[in-house]
């Protein structure tokens, strides 16, 4: 089985300011996060670096062939680093650029395309501007014209979902992945899922184990939500994502998907589609290799 992670993060240094509050690394995988000390990384990542080399080790261990790397403003803009990651490991990563959220979006899609990014990550839930404003609509049209892919996370907010509906209607050829499984534990999650009724819109499950963290492994409610979403828009529109590395402060990387492999609620064909085949098609991934299993010392 080819496994593709449709939602992950990388950074060399997480050091930025969001809404006037600093986010900065602390020792032993911790960070100062909106005025609170949080375990941002697993405690063995002691230097605050969330590097591609460490992620590749996790990917090989968990038999993940490719990871889609998105961005979030809380991590700071990582375009320069991700440009280098994409150059060094083109068959293992699909890296998304991120526009400067403090500046006008005018011309920024062209800049990101010029850096070699085929995808753009947009943390819509952090935005203060309307998604369907003239400036952002021009940005999306430029992406559509260039054949770029949009990875966007939306707030669990009916108004922003309505804005996204207008973007989809105006840019019908723009391939779009809706993140965090529509913020599945929120009030409006199914409205986000139903965006995937449009031909070029998919949904990725990045962070679904975080959203159901209080329930914990093996996340029966997450499986139930996947089943409900598949019944609504089709399993062929859904993709697995981990939200690495934040989610592996609670579980291992393999655990972020093996609850899907082990459930009896999905067929083997549905598992193959969700865990890899849909993402291969959506992102146009090529030259994939199946990662071999290496036996654990504990076995």
PDB file of C-alpha atoms in Angstrom, residues 23-297:
ATOM      1  CA  UNK A  23       5.757  32.324  19.408  1.00  0.00           C
ATOM      2  CA  UNK A  24       9.290  31.105  20.079  1.00  0.00           C
ATOM      3  CA  UNK A  25      11.134  27.861  20.868  1.00  0.00           C
ATOM      4  CA  UNK A  26      12.071  26.687  24.347  1.00  0.00           C
ATOM      5  CA  UNK A  27      14.293  23.718  25.299  1.00  0.00           C
ATOM      6  CA  UNK A  28      13.156  20.085  25.095  1.00  0.00           C
ATOM      7  CA  UNK A  29      10.600  20.505  22.331  1.00  0.00           C
ATOM      8  CA  UNK A  30       8.579  23.158  24.115  1.00  0.00           C
ATOM      9  CA  UNK A  31       7.541  26.587  22.861  1.00  0.00           C
ATOM     10  CA  UNK A  32       6.113  29.817  24.166  1.00  0.00           C
ATOM     11  CA  UNK A  33       2.733  29.828  22.450  1.00  0.00           C
ATOM     12  CA  UNK A  34       0.418  32.846  22.894  1.00  0.00           C
ATOM     13  CA  UNK A  35       1.734  33.461  26.390  1.00  0.00           C
ATOM     14  CA  UNK A  36       1.633  29.811  27.470  1.00  0.00           C
ATOM     15  CA  UNK A  37       4.395  27.203  27.584  1.00  0.00           C
ATOM     16  CA  UNK A  38       3.345  24.266  25.392  1.00  0.00           C
ATOM     17  CA  UNK A  39       4.896  20.962  24.295  1.00  0.00           C
ATOM     18  CA  UNK A  40       5.140  21.835  20.621  1.00  0.00           C
ATOM     19  CA  UNK A  41       7.405  18.915  19.599  1.00  0.00           C
ATOM     20  CA  UNK A  42       8.109  15.466  21.014  1.00  0.00           C
ATOM     21  CA  UNK A  43      10.519  15.853  23.956  1.00  0.00           C
ATOM     22  CA  UNK A  44      13.366  14.069  22.152  1.00  0.00           C
ATOM     23  CA  UNK A  45      13.483  16.920  19.587  1.00  0.00           C
ATOM     24  CA  UNK A  46      15.387  19.014  22.099  1.00  0.00           C
ATOM     25  CA  UNK A  47      16.743  21.786  19.843  1.00  0.00           C
ATOM     26  CA  UNK A  48      13.397  23.095  18.562  1.00  0.00           C
ATOM     27  CA  UNK A  49      14.249  22.062  14.990  1.00  0.00           C
ATOM     28  CA  UNK A  50      11.547  20.195  13.070  1.00  0.00           C
ATOM     29  CA  UNK A  51      13.768  19.109  10.215  1.00  0.00           C
ATOM     30  CA  UNK A  52      13.173  17.145   7.030  1.00  0.00           C
ATOM     31  CA  UNK A  53      15.850  14.630   8.049  1.00  0.00           C
ATOM     32  CA  UNK A  54      14.027  13.698  11.276  1.00  0.00           C
ATOM     33  CA  UNK A  55      10.698  13.580   9.446  1.00  0.00           C
ATOM     34  CA  UNK A  56      12.146  11.285   6.771  1.00  0.00           C
ATOM     35  CA  UNK A  57      13.252   8.904   9.507  1.00  0.00           C
ATOM     36  CA  UNK A  58       9.695   8.891  10.863  1.00  0.00           C
ATOM     37  CA  UNK A  59       8.280   8.460   7.364  1.00  0.00           C
ATOM     38  CA  UNK A  60      10.536   5.487   6.642  1.00  0.00           C
ATOM     39  CA  UNK A  61       9.658   3.885   9.992  1.00  0.00           C
ATOM     40  CA  UNK A  62       5.916   4.380   9.348  1.00  0.00           C
ATOM     41  CA  UNK A  63       6.218   3.379   5.648  1.00  0.00           C
ATOM     42  CA  UNK A  64       4.946   6.744   4.381  1.00  0.00           C
ATOM     43  CA  UNK A  65       6.096   7.332   0.815  1.00  0.00           C
ATOM     44  CA  UNK A  66       5.383  11.058   0.425  1.00  0.00           C
ATOM     45  CA  UNK A  67       4.406  13.924   2.726  1.00  0.00           C
ATOM     46  CA  UNK A  68       2.640  17.116   1.669  1.00  0.00           C
ATOM     47  CA  UNK A  69       4.147  19.954   3.699  1.00  0.00           C
ATOM     48  CA  UNK A  70       1.786  22.845   4.419  1.00  0.00           C
ATOM     49  CA  UNK A  71       2.427  25.981   6.445  1.00  0.00           C
ATOM     50  CA  UNK A  72       0.860  27.874   9.344  1.00  0.00           C
ATOM     51  CA  UNK A  73       1.551  31.435  10.456  1.00  0.00           C
ATOM     52  CA  UNK A  74       2.227  30.185  14.016  1.00  0.00           C
ATOM     53  CA  UNK A  75       5.403  28.522  12.683  1.00  0.00           C
ATOM     54  CA  UNK A  76       6.688  31.554  10.797  1.00  0.00           C
ATOM     55  CA  UNK A  77       7.153  31.642   7.040  1.00  0.00           C
ATOM     56  CA  UNK A  78       9.291  28.676   5.968  1.00  0.00           C
ATOM     57  CA  UNK A  79       9.378  29.288   2.209  1.00  0.00           C
ATOM     58  CA  UNK A  80      13.170  29.413   1.912  1.00  0.00           C
ATOM     59  CA  UNK A  81      13.657  26.227   3.904  1.00  0.00           C
ATOM     60  CA  UNK A  82      10.886  24.352   2.090  1.00  0.00           C
ATOM     61  CA  UNK A  83      12.302  25.411  -1.267  1.00  0.00           C
ATOM     62  CA  UNK A  84      15.522  23.650  -0.253  1.00  0.00           C
ATOM     63  CA  UNK A  85      13.626  20.603   1.063  1.00  0.00           C
ATOM     64  CA  UNK A  86      11.765  20.285  -2.254  1.00  0.00           C
ATOM     65  CA  UNK A  87      15.035  20.533  -4.183  1.00  0.00           C
ATOM     66  CA  UNK A  88      16.809  17.878  -2.095  1.00  0.00           C
ATOM     67  CA  UNK A  89      13.997  15.324  -1.797  1.00  0.00           C
ATOM     68  CA  UNK A  90      11.629  15.878  -4.742  1.00  0.00           C
ATOM     69  CA  UNK A  91      10.185  12.351  -4.606  1.00  0.00           C
ATOM     70  CA  UNK A  92       9.453  12.385  -0.853  1.00  0.00           C
ATOM     71  CA  UNK A  93       7.936  15.837  -0.294  1.00  0.00           C
ATOM     72  CA  UNK A  94       5.354  18.060  -1.947  1.00  0.00           C
ATOM     73  CA  UNK A  95       6.040  21.432  -0.307  1.00  0.00           C
ATOM     74  CA  UNK A  96       3.602  24.330  -0.324  1.00  0.00           C
ATOM     75  CA  UNK A  97       4.666  27.947  -0.229  1.00  0.00           C
ATOM     76  CA  UNK A  98       2.835  30.482   1.905  1.00  0.00           C
ATOM     77  CA  UNK A  99       2.137  34.131   1.046  1.00  0.00           C
ATOM     78  CA  UNK A 100       3.234  36.864   3.420  1.00  0.00           C
ATOM     79  CA  UNK A 101       0.027  37.282   5.401  1.00  0.00           C
ATOM     80  CA  UNK A 102       1.044  40.773   6.543  1.00  0.00           C
ATOM     81  CA  UNK A 103       1.174  42.098   2.968  1.00  0.00           C
ATOM     82  CA  UNK A 104      -1.237  42.423   0.075  1.00  0.00           C
ATOM     83  CA  UNK A 105      -1.613  39.147  -1.852  1.00  0.00           C
ATOM     84  CA  UNK A 106      -1.119  41.010  -5.133  1.00  0.00           C
ATOM     85  CA  UNK A 107       1.624  39.323  -7.156  1.00  0.00           C
ATOM     86  CA  UNK A 108       2.466  36.811  -4.445  1.00  0.00           C
ATOM     87  CA  UNK A 109       1.162  33.765  -6.347  1.00  0.00           C
ATOM     88  CA  UNK A 110       3.609  34.574  -9.149  1.00  0.00           C
ATOM     89  CA  UNK A 111       6.449  34.898  -6.633  1.00  0.00           C
ATOM     90  CA  UNK A 112       5.669  31.512  -5.053  1.00  0.00           C
ATOM     91  CA  UNK A 113       5.415  29.860  -8.455  1.00  0.00           C
ATOM     92  CA  UNK A 114       8.765  31.402  -9.357  1.00  0.00           C
ATOM     93  CA  UNK A 115      10.263  29.768  -6.271  1.00  0.00           C
ATOM     94  CA  UNK A 116       9.189  26.401  -7.660  1.00  0.00           C
ATOM     95  CA  UNK A 117       6.172  25.764  -5.443  1.00  0.00           C
ATOM     96  CA  UNK A 118       3.337  23.875  -7.119  1.00  0.00           C
ATOM     97  CA  UNK A 119       1.082  24.358  -4.113  1.00  0.00           C
ATOM     98  CA  UNK A 120       0.126  27.174  -1.757  1.00  0.00           C
ATOM     99  CA  UNK A 121      -0.789  26.710   1.903  1.00  0.00           C
ATOM    100  CA  UNK A 122      -3.227  29.277   3.230  1.00  0.00           C
ATOM    101  CA  UNK A 123      -4.151  29.312   6.938  1.00  0.00           C
ATOM    102  CA  UNK A 124      -7.543  30.834   6.272  1.00  0.00           C
ATOM    103  CA  UNK A 125      -8.604  30.489   9.897  1.00  0.00           C
ATOM    104  CA  UNK A 126      -5.889  33.030  10.792  1.00  0.00           C
ATOM    105  CA  UNK A 127      -6.900  35.571   8.146  1.00  0.00           C
ATOM    106  CA  UNK A 128      -8.497  38.923   8.908  1.00  0.00           C
ATOM    107  CA  UNK A 129      -9.457  39.614   5.270  1.00  0.00           C
ATOM    108  CA  UNK A 130     -12.380  38.008   3.452  1.00  0.00           C
ATOM    109  CA  UNK A 131     -11.363  35.092   1.254  1.00  0.00           C
ATOM    110  CA  UNK A 132     -13.515  36.442  -1.567  1.00  0.00           C
ATOM    111  CA  UNK A 133     -12.145  39.992  -1.455  1.00  0.00           C
ATOM    112  CA  UNK A 134     -11.025  41.317  -4.868  1.00  0.00           C
ATOM    113  CA  UNK A 135      -7.338  41.040  -3.893  1.00  0.00           C
ATOM    114  CA  UNK A 136      -7.570  37.428  -2.771  1.00  0.00           C
ATOM    115  CA  UNK A 137      -9.814  36.478  -5.668  1.00  0.00           C
ATOM    116  CA  UNK A 138      -7.117  37.752  -8.046  1.00  0.00           C
ATOM    117  CA  UNK A 139      -4.608  35.618  -6.108  1.00  0.00           C
ATOM    118  CA  UNK A 140      -6.761  32.511  -6.561  1.00  0.00           C
ATOM    119  CA  UNK A 141      -7.325  33.227 -10.251  1.00  0.00           C
ATOM    120  CA  UNK A 142      -3.564  33.489 -10.726  1.00  0.00           C
ATOM    121  CA  UNK A 143      -3.123  30.128  -8.989  1.00  0.00           C
ATOM    122  CA  UNK A 144      -5.824  28.634 -11.192  1.00  0.00           C
ATOM    123  CA  UNK A 145      -4.158  29.949 -14.355  1.00  0.00           C
ATOM    124  CA  UNK A 146      -0.819  28.460 -13.265  1.00  0.00           C
ATOM    125  CA  UNK A 147      -2.303  25.075 -12.328  1.00  0.00           C
ATOM    126  CA  UNK A 148      -1.254  25.436  -8.696  1.00  0.00           C
ATOM    127  CA  UNK A 149      -2.918  23.577  -5.819  1.00  0.00           C
ATOM    128  CA  UNK A 150      -4.484  25.349  -2.836  1.00  0.00           C
ATOM    129  CA  UNK A 151      -4.280  23.787   0.644  1.00  0.00           C
ATOM    130  CA  UNK A 152      -6.510  25.825   2.958  1.00  0.00           C
ATOM    131  CA  UNK A 153      -7.686  25.507   6.543  1.00  0.00           C
ATOM    132  CA  UNK A 154     -10.935  27.281   7.343  1.00  0.00           C
ATOM    133  CA  UNK A 155     -12.374  28.536  10.599  1.00  0.00           C
ATOM    134  CA  UNK A 156     -15.432  26.720  11.878  1.00  0.00           C
ATOM    135  CA  UNK A 157     -17.364  29.773  10.820  1.00  0.00           C
ATOM    136  CA  UNK A 158     -20.381  29.855   8.517  1.00  0.00           C
ATOM    137  CA  UNK A 159     -19.361  33.206   7.029  1.00  0.00           C
ATOM    138  CA  UNK A 160     -15.911  32.012   5.971  1.00  0.00           C
ATOM    139  CA  UNK A 161     -17.364  28.813   4.542  1.00  0.00           C
ATOM    140  CA  UNK A 162     -19.718  30.928   2.426  1.00  0.00           C
ATOM    141  CA  UNK A 163     -16.722  32.963   1.223  1.00  0.00           C
ATOM    142  CA  UNK A 164     -14.965  29.744   0.216  1.00  0.00           C
ATOM    143  CA  UNK A 165     -18.048  28.644  -1.720  1.00  0.00           C
ATOM    144  CA  UNK A 166     -17.790  31.857  -3.763  1.00  0.00           C
ATOM    145  CA  UNK A 167     -14.080  31.240  -4.402  1.00  0.00           C
ATOM    146  CA  UNK A 168     -14.855  27.735  -5.658  1.00  0.00           C
ATOM    147  CA  UNK A 169     -17.629  28.985  -7.949  1.00  0.00           C
ATOM    148  CA  UNK A 170     -15.382  31.682  -9.406  1.00  0.00           C
ATOM    149  CA  UNK A 171     -12.307  29.428  -9.745  1.00  0.00           C
ATOM    150  CA  UNK A 172     -13.796  26.064 -10.754  1.00  0.00           C
ATOM    151  CA  UNK A 173     -10.492  24.686 -12.061  1.00  0.00           C
ATOM    152  CA  UNK A 174      -8.518  25.554  -8.911  1.00  0.00           C
ATOM    153  CA  UNK A 175      -7.614  22.272  -7.202  1.00  0.00           C
ATOM    154  CA  UNK A 176      -8.327  22.811  -3.504  1.00  0.00           C
ATOM    155  CA  UNK A 177      -7.775  20.695  -0.400  1.00  0.00           C
ATOM    156  CA  UNK A 178      -9.856  21.622   2.647  1.00  0.00           C
ATOM    157  CA  UNK A 179      -7.768  21.016   5.780  1.00  0.00           C
ATOM    158  CA  UNK A 180      -8.328  19.546   9.232  1.00  0.00           C
ATOM    159  CA  UNK A 181     -11.260  17.455   7.960  1.00  0.00           C
ATOM    160  CA  UNK A 182     -13.438  20.546   8.056  1.00  0.00           C
ATOM    161  CA  UNK A 183     -12.656  21.129  11.753  1.00  0.00           C
ATOM    162  CA  UNK A 184     -14.625  17.953  12.355  1.00  0.00           C
ATOM    163  CA  UNK A 185     -15.460  18.544  16.019  1.00  0.00           C
ATOM    164  CA  UNK A 186     -16.961  21.970  15.295  1.00  0.00           C
ATOM    165  CA  UNK A 187     -20.508  23.017  14.584  1.00  0.00           C
ATOM    166  CA  UNK A 188     -20.137  23.571  10.833  1.00  0.00           C
ATOM    167  CA  UNK A 189     -17.790  20.731   9.881  1.00  0.00           C
ATOM    168  CA  UNK A 190     -20.182  19.029   7.454  1.00  0.00           C
ATOM    169  CA  UNK A 191     -20.630  22.308   5.559  1.00  0.00           C
ATOM    170  CA  UNK A 192     -16.881  22.267   4.961  1.00  0.00           C
ATOM    171  CA  UNK A 193     -16.993  18.625   3.869  1.00  0.00           C
ATOM    172  CA  UNK A 194     -19.765  19.421   1.382  1.00  0.00           C
ATOM    173  CA  UNK A 195     -17.451  21.888  -0.362  1.00  0.00           C
ATOM    174  CA  UNK A 196     -15.949  18.730  -1.884  1.00  0.00           C
ATOM    175  CA  UNK A 197     -19.104  18.268  -3.952  1.00  0.00           C
ATOM    176  CA  UNK A 198     -17.290  20.561  -6.401  1.00  0.00           C
ATOM    177  CA  UNK A 199     -15.213  18.642  -8.935  1.00  0.00           C
ATOM    178  CA  UNK A 200     -11.763  19.919  -7.964  1.00  0.00           C
ATOM    179  CA  UNK A 201     -12.219  20.135  -4.180  1.00  0.00           C
ATOM    180  CA  UNK A 202     -10.965  17.422  -1.809  1.00  0.00           C
ATOM    181  CA  UNK A 203     -10.786  17.155   1.996  1.00  0.00           C
ATOM    182  CA  UNK A 204      -7.699  16.133   4.001  1.00  0.00           C
ATOM    183  CA  UNK A 205      -7.751  14.776   7.544  1.00  0.00           C
ATOM    184  CA  UNK A 206      -4.703  16.553   8.968  1.00  0.00           C
ATOM    185  CA  UNK A 207      -5.022  16.781  12.733  1.00  0.00           C
ATOM    186  CA  UNK A 208      -8.022  14.486  13.068  1.00  0.00           C
ATOM    187  CA  UNK A 209      -6.283  12.688  15.963  1.00  0.00           C
ATOM    188  CA  UNK A 210      -5.735  16.075  17.623  1.00  0.00           C
ATOM    189  CA  UNK A 211      -9.398  16.997  17.219  1.00  0.00           C
ATOM    190  CA  UNK A 212     -10.418  13.697  18.851  1.00  0.00           C
ATOM    191  CA  UNK A 213      -7.538  13.698  21.335  1.00  0.00           C
ATOM    192  CA  UNK A 214      -9.857  13.534  24.368  1.00  0.00           C
ATOM    193  CA  UNK A 215     -11.205  10.230  23.062  1.00  0.00           C
ATOM    194  CA  UNK A 216      -7.729   8.966  22.102  1.00  0.00           C
ATOM    195  CA  UNK A 217      -6.583   5.902  20.189  1.00  0.00           C
ATOM    196  CA  UNK A 218      -8.125   4.100  18.300  1.00  0.00           C
ATOM    197  CA  UNK A 219     -10.379   7.124  17.705  1.00  0.00           C
ATOM    198  CA  UNK A 220     -13.746   5.461  16.973  1.00  0.00           C
ATOM    199  CA  UNK A 221     -15.440   8.851  16.535  1.00  0.00           C
ATOM    200  CA  UNK A 222     -12.826   9.846  13.941  1.00  0.00           C
ATOM    201  CA  UNK A 223     -13.581   6.670  11.998  1.00  0.00           C
ATOM    202  CA  UNK A 224     -17.310   7.424  12.284  1.00  0.00           C
ATOM    203  CA  UNK A 225     -16.714  10.943  10.927  1.00  0.00           C
ATOM    204  CA  UNK A 226     -14.689   9.558   7.999  1.00  0.00           C
ATOM    205  CA  UNK A 227     -17.548   7.180   7.211  1.00  0.00           C
ATOM    206  CA  UNK A 228     -20.083  10.033   7.395  1.00  0.00           C
ATOM    207  CA  UNK A 229     -17.991  12.272   5.144  1.00  0.00           C
ATOM    208  CA  UNK A 230     -17.468   9.471   2.627  1.00  0.00           C
ATOM    209  CA  UNK A 231     -21.213   8.843   2.510  1.00  0.00           C
ATOM    210  CA  UNK A 232     -21.731  12.560   1.817  1.00  0.00           C
ATOM    211  CA  UNK A 233     -19.118  13.268  -0.885  1.00  0.00           C
ATOM    212  CA  UNK A 234     -17.485   9.923  -1.697  1.00  0.00           C
ATOM    213  CA  UNK A 235     -14.376   8.239  -0.312  1.00  0.00           C
ATOM    214  CA  UNK A 236     -12.564   9.283  -3.484  1.00  0.00           C
ATOM    215  CA  UNK A 237     -12.609  12.901  -2.210  1.00  0.00           C
ATOM    216  CA  UNK A 238     -10.920  12.221   1.164  1.00  0.00           C
ATOM    217  CA  UNK A 239      -7.208  12.082   2.047  1.00  0.00           C
ATOM    218  CA  UNK A 240      -5.397  11.131   5.236  1.00  0.00           C
ATOM    219  CA  UNK A 241      -3.110  13.668   6.923  1.00  0.00           C
ATOM    220  CA  UNK A 242      -1.184  13.569  10.189  1.00  0.00           C
ATOM    221  CA  UNK A 243      -0.494  17.208  11.197  1.00  0.00           C
ATOM    222  CA  UNK A 244       3.054  16.055  12.058  1.00  0.00           C
ATOM    223  CA  UNK A 245       4.858  16.933  14.297  1.00  0.00           C
ATOM    224  CA  UNK A 246       2.322  18.448  16.683  1.00  0.00           C
ATOM    225  CA  UNK A 247       0.175  15.324  16.874  1.00  0.00           C
ATOM    226  CA  UNK A 248       3.082  13.046  17.758  1.00  0.00           C
ATOM    227  CA  UNK A 249       3.480  14.716  21.117  1.00  0.00           C
ATOM    228  CA  UNK A 250       0.602  12.384  22.076  1.00  0.00           C
ATOM    229  CA  UNK A 251       1.010   9.368  19.769  1.00  0.00           C
ATOM    230  CA  UNK A 252       3.592   7.882  17.415  1.00  0.00           C
ATOM    231  CA  UNK A 253       3.588   8.846  13.758  1.00  0.00           C
ATOM    232  CA  UNK A 254       2.433   5.365  12.705  1.00  0.00           C
ATOM    233  CA  UNK A 255      -0.478   5.545  15.154  1.00  0.00           C
ATOM    234  CA  UNK A 256      -1.748   8.631  13.327  1.00  0.00           C
ATOM    235  CA  UNK A 257      -2.932   6.360  10.508  1.00  0.00           C
ATOM    236  CA  UNK A 258      -2.894   2.741  11.692  1.00  0.00           C
ATOM    237  CA  UNK A 259      -6.216   3.238  13.486  1.00  0.00           C
ATOM    238  CA  UNK A 260      -7.597   3.565   9.948  1.00  0.00           C
ATOM    239  CA  UNK A 261      -5.800   0.420   8.786  1.00  0.00           C
ATOM    240  CA  UNK A 262      -7.144  -1.598  11.719  1.00  0.00           C
ATOM    241  CA  UNK A 263     -10.773  -0.496  11.724  1.00  0.00           C
ATOM    242  CA  UNK A 264     -13.458  -2.864  10.455  1.00  0.00           C
ATOM    243  CA  UNK A 265     -15.700   0.070   9.452  1.00  0.00           C
ATOM    244  CA  UNK A 266     -13.887   0.686   6.158  1.00  0.00           C
ATOM    245  CA  UNK A 267     -13.181  -1.724   3.314  1.00  0.00           C
ATOM    246  CA  UNK A 268      -9.638  -2.456   2.170  1.00  0.00           C
ATOM    247  CA  UNK A 269     -10.300  -0.539  -1.037  1.00  0.00           C
ATOM    248  CA  UNK A 270     -11.531   2.476   0.941  1.00  0.00           C
ATOM    249  CA  UNK A 271      -8.428   2.362   3.136  1.00  0.00           C
ATOM    250  CA  UNK A 272      -6.148   2.349   0.086  1.00  0.00           C
ATOM    251  CA  UNK A 273      -8.006   5.337  -1.370  1.00  0.00           C
ATOM    252  CA  UNK A 274      -7.963   7.325   1.873  1.00  0.00           C
ATOM    253  CA  UNK A 275      -4.374   6.561   2.865  1.00  0.00           C
ATOM    254  CA  UNK A 276      -2.708   7.181  -0.461  1.00  0.00           C
ATOM    255  CA  UNK A 277      -4.424   6.676  -3.791  1.00  0.00           C
ATOM    256  CA  UNK A 278      -6.568   9.820  -3.641  1.00  0.00           C
ATOM    257  CA  UNK A 279      -3.595  12.009  -2.714  1.00  0.00           C
ATOM    258  CA  UNK A 280      -1.471  10.540  -5.516  1.00  0.00           C
ATOM    259  CA  UNK A 281      -4.180  11.554  -7.988  1.00  0.00           C
ATOM    260  CA  UNK A 282      -4.912  14.961  -6.453  1.00  0.00           C
ATOM    261  CA  UNK A 283      -1.294  16.137  -6.157  1.00  0.00           C
ATOM    262  CA  UNK A 284      -0.111  14.454  -9.354  1.00  0.00           C
ATOM    263  CA  UNK A 285       2.574  12.498  -7.508  1.00  0.00           C
ATOM    264  CA  UNK A 286       4.960  10.386  -9.576  1.00  0.00           C
ATOM    265  CA  UNK A 287       7.875   7.979  -9.115  1.00  0.00           C
ATOM    266  CA  UNK A 288       6.545   6.707  -5.795  1.00  0.00           C
ATOM    267  CA  UNK A 289       8.122   3.812  -3.978  1.00  0.00           C
ATOM    268  CA  UNK A 290       6.554   1.535  -1.412  1.00  0.00           C
ATOM    269  CA  UNK A 291       8.576   1.799   1.795  1.00  0.00           C
ATOM    270  CA  UNK A 292       9.555  -1.629   3.181  1.00  0.00           C
ATOM    271  CA  UNK A 293       8.683  -2.704   6.706  1.00  0.00           C
ATOM    272  CA  UNK A 294      11.561  -3.099   9.172  1.00  0.00           C
ATOM    273  CA  UNK A 295      10.896  -5.314  12.166  1.00  0.00           C
ATOM    274  CA  UNK A 296      10.984  -3.645  15.583  1.00  0.00           C
ATOM    275  CA  UNK A 297      13.345  -4.756  18.344  1.00  0.00           C
TER     276      UNK A 297
END
